[in-house]
CSV table of C-alpha atoms in Angstrom, one decimal:
chain,number,residue,atom,x,y,z
A,1,MET,CA,0.1,0.0,0.2
A,2,ILE,CA,2.7,2.1,0.8
A,3,ARG,CA,4.2,2.1,-2.5
A,4,PHE,CA,1.1,3.1,-3.7
A,5,ILE,CA,1.1,5.8,-2.2
A,6,ILE,CA,3.9,7.4,-2.9
A,7,LEU,CA,2.7,6.5,-6.8
A,8,ALA,CA,-0.2,8.5,-6.5
A,9,SER,CA,1.3,11.1,-4.7
A,10,THR,CA,4.2,11.3,-7.5
A,11,VAL,CA,1.8,11.1,-10.0
A,12,ILE,CA,-0.4,14.1,-8.4
A,13,LEU,CA,3.0,16.5,-7.7
A,14,PHE,CA,4.3,15.5,-11.4
A,15,LEU,CA,1.2,17.5,-13.2
A,16,ILE,CA,0.8,20.4,-10.9
A,17,LEU,CA,4.6,20.8,-10.9
A,18,GLY,CA,4.5,20.6,-14.8
A,19,ILE,CA,1.5,23.3,-15.4
A,20,PRO,CA,4.7,25.2,-15.9
A,21,LEU,CA,6.3,23.1,-18.4
A,22,LEU,CA,3.5,22.8,-20.1
A,23,VAL,CA,3.5,26.7,-20.6
A,24,ALA,CA,6.8,25.9,-21.9
A,25,GLU,CA,5.4,23.1,-24.9
A,26,TRP,CA,2.7,25.7,-25.6
A,27,ILE,CA,5.0,28.0,-26.1
A,28,ILE,CA,7.3,25.5,-27.7
A,29,GLY,CA,4.9,24.8,-30.4
A,30,LYS,CA,4.1,27.7,-31.6
A,31,PHE,CA,7.0,28.0,-33.4
A,32,ASN,CA,8.5,24.7,-33.6
A,33,MET,CA,5.7,21.3,-33.4
A,34,ASP,CA,8.8,19.2,-34.2
A,35,LEU,CA,10.5,19.9,-31.1
A,36,LYS,CA,7.3,19.9,-29.3
A,37,SER,CA,6.5,16.6,-29.6
A,38,LYS,CA,10.6,15.4,-29.3
A,39,SER,CA,10.4,17.3,-25.8
A,40,SER,CA,7.3,15.8,-24.3
A,41,LEU,CA,8.7,12.9,-25.5
A,42,ALA,CA,11.3,12.9,-23.5
A,43,ILE,CA,9.5,14.5,-20.2
A,44,VAL,CA,6.8,11.5,-20.0
A,45,LYS,CA,9.2,8.4,-20.7
A,46,TRP,CA,11.3,10.4,-17.4
A,47,ALA,CA,7.7,10.1,-15.6
A,48,PHE,CA,7.3,7.4,-17.1
A,49,ARG,CA,10.5,5.8,-15.8
A,50,LEU,CA,10.2,7.6,-12.7
A,51,CYS,CA,6.9,5.5,-11.5
A,52,LEU,CA,8.6,2.2,-13.0
A,53,SER,CA,11.5,2.9,-10.6
A,54,ILE,CA,8.7,3.6,-7.9
A,55,CYS,CA,6.6,0.5,-8.1
A,56,GLY,CA,9.8,-2.2,-8.5
A,57,THR,CA,9.3,-3.1,-12.0
A,58,ARG,CA,12.0,-5.1,-13.7
A,59,VAL,CA,11.4,-5.4,-17.4
A,60,THR,CA,13.2,-8.3,-19.9
A,61,VAL,CA,12.5,-7.0,-23.6
A,62,ILE,CA,12.9,-9.1,-26.2
A,63,GLY,CA,13.2,-8.3,-29.8
A,64,GLU,CA,13.5,-4.6,-30.2
A,65,GLU,CA,15.5,-4.6,-33.3
A,66,ASN,CA,12.3,-5.4,-34.9
A,67,VAL,CA,10.9,-1.7,-34.3
A,68,PRO,CA,12.4,-0.4,-37.8
A,69,LEU,CA,14.2,3.2,-36.3
A,70,ASP,CA,13.5,5.2,-40.0
A,71,ARG,CA,9.8,4.8,-40.5
A,72,ALA,CA,6.7,4.7,-38.5
A,73,VAL,CA,4.9,1.8,-37.1
A,74,LEU,CA,1.6,0.3,-35.7
A,75,TYR,CA,2.8,-1.1,-32.4
A,76,VAL,CA,-0.8,-3.9,-31.7
A,77,GLY,CA,-0.5,-5.7,-28.4
A,78,ASN,CA,-2.5,-7.5,-25.3
A,79,HIS,CA,-3.9,-5.9,-22.8
A,80,ARG,CA,-4.0,-6.6,-19.4
A,81,SER,CA,-2.7,-3.8,-17.2
A,82,TYR,CA,-2.8,0.1,-16.7
A,83,PHE,CA,1.0,-0.4,-16.5
A,84,ASP,CA,0.9,-1.6,-20.7
A,85,ILE,CA,0.5,2.2,-21.0
A,86,LEU,CA,3.8,3.1,-19.4
A,87,LEU,CA,5.9,-0.6,-20.1
A,88,THR,CA,5.8,0.2,-23.6
A,89,TYR,CA,5.6,3.9,-24.1
A,90,VAL,CA,9.4,3.9,-22.5
A,91,ARG,CA,10.5,1.5,-25.2
A,92,VAL,CA,9.4,3.8,-28.4
A,93,PRO,CA,12.2,5.3,-30.1
A,94,ARG,CA,9.4,8.3,-32.0
A,95,SER,CA,6.3,10.0,-31.1
A,96,THR,CA,3.6,8.2,-31.0
A,97,SER,CA,0.4,8.2,-30.6
A,98,TYR,CA,-1.6,5.7,-28.2
A,99,ILE,CA,-5.5,5.4,-28.7
A,100,ALA,CA,-7.3,5.8,-25.8
A,101,LYS,CA,-10.5,5.4,-24.2
A,102,LYS,CA,-12.4,8.6,-25.0
A,103,GLU,CA,-12.7,8.6,-21.2
A,104,MET,CA,-9.4,9.9,-20.1
A,105,GLU,CA,-10.3,13.4,-21.6
A,106,LYS,CA,-12.5,14.2,-18.5
A,107,TYR,CA,-9.1,14.9,-17.0
A,108,PRO,CA,-7.3,18.0,-16.8
A,109,LEU,CA,-3.2,18.2,-16.6
A,110,LEU,CA,-4.1,14.9,-17.7
A,111,ARG,CA,-5.5,15.3,-21.6
A,112,ASN,CA,-3.2,18.2,-21.6
A,113,TRP,CA,0.0,15.7,-22.1
A,114,MET,CA,-1.6,13.2,-23.9
A,115,ARG,CA,-2.1,15.9,-26.4
A,116,ASN,CA,1.2,16.1,-26.3
A,117,LEU,CA,2.3,13.1,-27.7
A,118,HIS,CA,-0.2,12.8,-30.2
A,119,CYS,CA,-2.7,10.8,-28.4
A,120,LEU,CA,-5.9,10.0,-30.0
A,121,PHE,CA,-9.4,9.7,-27.9
A,122,LEU,CA,-11.5,7.1,-29.0
A,123,ASP,CA,-15.4,6.6,-28.4
A,124,ARG,CA,-16.1,2.9,-28.3
A,125,GLN,CA,-20.0,3.4,-27.9
A,126,ASN,CA,-20.5,5.7,-31.1
A,127,ILE,CA,-19.2,3.9,-34.5
A,128,LYS,CA,-19.0,7.6,-36.4
A,129,GLU,CA,-16.7,9.2,-34.2
A,130,GLY,CA,-14.2,5.4,-34.3
A,131,LEU,CA,-14.4,5.6,-37.6
A,132,LYS,CA,-13.1,9.3,-37.7
A,133,THR,CA,-10.3,8.4,-35.1
A,134,ILE,CA,-8.7,5.6,-37.1
A,135,LEU,CA,-9.0,7.8,-40.1
A,136,ALA,CA,-7.2,10.7,-37.9
A,137,ALA,CA,-5.0,7.5,-36.6
A,138,ILE,CA,-3.5,7.3,-40.7
A,139,ASP,CA,-2.6,10.2,-40.7
A,140,LYS,CA,-0.4,10.7,-37.5
A,141,VAL,CA,1.4,7.4,-39.5
A,142,LYS,CA,1.4,9.3,-42.8
A,143,SER,CA,2.7,12.1,-40.7
A,144,ASP,CA,5.5,9.9,-39.7
A,145,ILE,CA,4.3,9.2,-36.2
A,146,SER,CA,4.3,6.3,-34.7
A,147,VAL,CA,0.7,4.5,-32.7
A,148,CYS,CA,-0.2,1.9,-30.7
A,149,ILE,CA,-4.1,0.5,-29.9
A,150,PHE,CA,-4.2,-2.6,-28.0
A,151,PRO,CA,-7.3,-4.5,-30.1
A,152,GLU,CA,-8.9,-6.3,-27.5
A,153,GLY,CA,-10.8,-2.9,-27.4
A,154,THR,CA,-10.5,-2.4,-23.6
A,155,ARG,CA,-8.6,-4.0,-20.8
A,156,ASN,CA,-8.6,-7.7,-20.1
A,157,LYS,CA,-9.4,-8.8,-16.6
A,158,ILE,CA,-8.8,-12.4,-17.0
A,159,ASN,CA,-5.4,-13.8,-16.3
A,160,ASP,CA,-3.9,-16.1,-19.4
A,161,THR,CA,-6.7,-14.5,-21.9
A,162,PHE,CA,-7.3,-12.7,-25.3
A,163,MET,CA,-9.9,-11.2,-26.4
A,164,PRO,CA,-10.9,-11.5,-29.7
A,165,PHE,CA,-8.7,-8.6,-31.8
A,166,HIS,CA,-10.9,-6.3,-33.6
A,167,ASP,CA,-9.6,-6.3,-37.3
A,168,GLY,CA,-11.0,-2.5,-37.2
A,169,SER,CA,-7.8,-2.0,-35.9
A,170,PHE,CA,-5.2,-2.4,-38.7
A,171,LYS,CA,-6.8,-0.5,-41.0
A,172,ILE,CA,-4.4,1.9,-39.8
A,173,ALA,CA,-2.1,-0.4,-41.3
A,174,GLU,CA,-3.6,-1.2,-44.3
A,175,LYS,CA,-4.9,2.6,-45.8
A,176,SER,CA,-0.7,3.7,-44.6
A,177,GLY,CA,1.5,0.8,-45.1
A,178,CYS,CA,3.0,0.8,-42.1
A,179,PRO,CA,4.4,-2.1,-41.1
A,180,ILE,CA,2.3,-3.9,-37.5
A,181,ILE,CA,4.8,-4.5,-34.5
A,182,PRO,CA,3.1,-7.1,-32.5
A,183,MET,CA,4.0,-7.0,-28.8
A,184,SER,CA,3.4,-9.8,-26.6
A,185,ILE,CA,3.4,-8.7,-22.4
A,186,ASN,CA,3.1,-10.9,-20.2
A,187,ASN,CA,2.5,-10.0,-16.1
A,188,SER,CA,1.7,-6.7,-16.4
A,189,ALA,CA,-0.5,-7.1,-14.1
A,190,GLY,CA,1.3,-8.6,-11.5
A,191,ILE,CA,2.0,-5.1,-11.2
A,192,PHE,CA,-1.3,-3.9,-9.4
A,193,GLU,CA,-4.6,-5.7,-11.3
A,194,ASP,CA,-3.7,-8.6,-9.5
A,195,HIS,CA,-3.4,-7.8,-6.1
A,196,LEU,CA,-5.8,-4.5,-5.4
A,197,PRO,CA,-5.6,-2.2,-4.3
A,198,LYS,CA,-1.2,-2.9,-3.6
A,199,ILE,CA,0.9,-2.5,-6.1
A,200,LYS,CA,3.6,-5.4,-5.4
A,201,LYS,CA,7.3,-5.3,-7.0
A,202,ALA,CA,6.8,-7.5,-10.6
A,203,HIS,CA,9.0,-9.0,-13.7
A,204,VAL,CA,7.1,-7.9,-16.6
A,205,VAL,CA,8.4,-9.5,-19.9
A,206,ILE,CA,7.7,-7.8,-23.7
A,207,GLU,CA,8.6,-9.6,-26.7
A,208,TYR,CA,8.7,-7.0,-30.2
A,209,GLY,CA,7.7,-9.2,-32.6
A,210,LYS,CA,9.2,-9.2,-36.4
A,211,PRO,CA,7.7,-6.7,-38.7
A,212,ILE,CA,4.0,-6.8,-40.9
A,213,ILE,CA,3.9,-5.6,-44.1
A,214,MET,CA,-0.1,-6.5,-44.9
A,215,ASN,CA,0.8,-6.9,-48.4
A,216,GLU,CA,2.8,-9.0,-48.2
A,217,LEU,CA,0.3,-10.9,-45.9
A,218,LEU,CA,-2.0,-14.2,-47.8
A,219,PRO,CA,-5.1,-13.0,-48.9
A,220,GLU,CA,-6.1,-15.0,-45.7
A,221,GLN,CA,-4.5,-13.9,-43.4
A,222,LYS,CA,-5.2,-9.8,-44.8
A,223,LYS,CA,-8.8,-11.5,-44.9
A,224,HIS,CA,-8.8,-12.4,-41.2
A,225,ILE,CA,-5.9,-9.8,-40.3
A,226,GLY,CA,-7.1,-9.8,-36.0
A,227,LYS,CA,-7.2,-13.3,-35.7
A,228,HIS,CA,-3.6,-13.6,-37.7
A,229,VAL,CA,-1.8,-11.2,-35.5
A,230,GLN,CA,-3.6,-12.1,-32.1
A,231,LYS,CA,-2.2,-15.9,-33.0
A,232,ILE,CA,1.6,-14.0,-33.0
A,233,ILE,CA,1.0,-12.4,-29.5
A,234,GLU,CA,-1.0,-15.0,-28.0
A,235,ASP,CA,1.7,-18.0,-29.2
A,236,THR,CA,4.9,-15.6,-27.9
A,237,TYR,CA,2.3,-14.7,-24.4
A,238,TYR,CA,2.8,-18.9,-23.8
A,239,LYS,CA,6.1,-18.8,-24.9
A,240,ASN,CA,7.5,-16.3,-22.5
A,241,LYS,CA,5.0,-17.4,-19.4
A,242,GLU,CA,8.4,-19.0,-18.0
A,243,LEU,CA,10.6,-16.5,-17.9
A,244,VAL,CA,8.4,-14.8,-15.7
């Protein structure tokens, strides 16, 4: 429980004391949007590393060399924990737009940092608005900003299971031509969700799969792209269970 209190206090302090930084980032953005993106990325990656350190989280990363450094990609991963965002965001080599649920827009200061990081907010109850978010994500990739999505649609609350991956998420790669990078995340719920409200030390394993180019897939694989990518992530997940 002590770790939870320290972490919550750290997040609140960052959001409050970071207000001058938000102002500075706003000013920078008026003159140089690329510099604003890079500085916001550096600040938030530092904050996320601090949070993971407070939690006592140990991370093993496999296959990071599979992530192209010279182009935007679509990261696709399984989703068991709120910490999946922190765990994967500290590894991104370029500005990356995470697709978050629309409810996150309700939180002041947090939403400002998310917007600085090009995050998009998805209304899961409105198909028309959801389509607009996917189109916005395609534009992000075409602007050389990577995108990360968890295509199960919500956080899975049952260990060692997977909910169906929504095919619509993969339109981002299909329409932009960017590579899909499968992310298999083991034991992220061991940090918090498996023993609410306590935060405990945990060993998390993240493996990045080889890039998938949709135009190079067989017609059947392309038709059922959600199942295809999910199978890759599932196989990697179960392979890495023994490492946790």
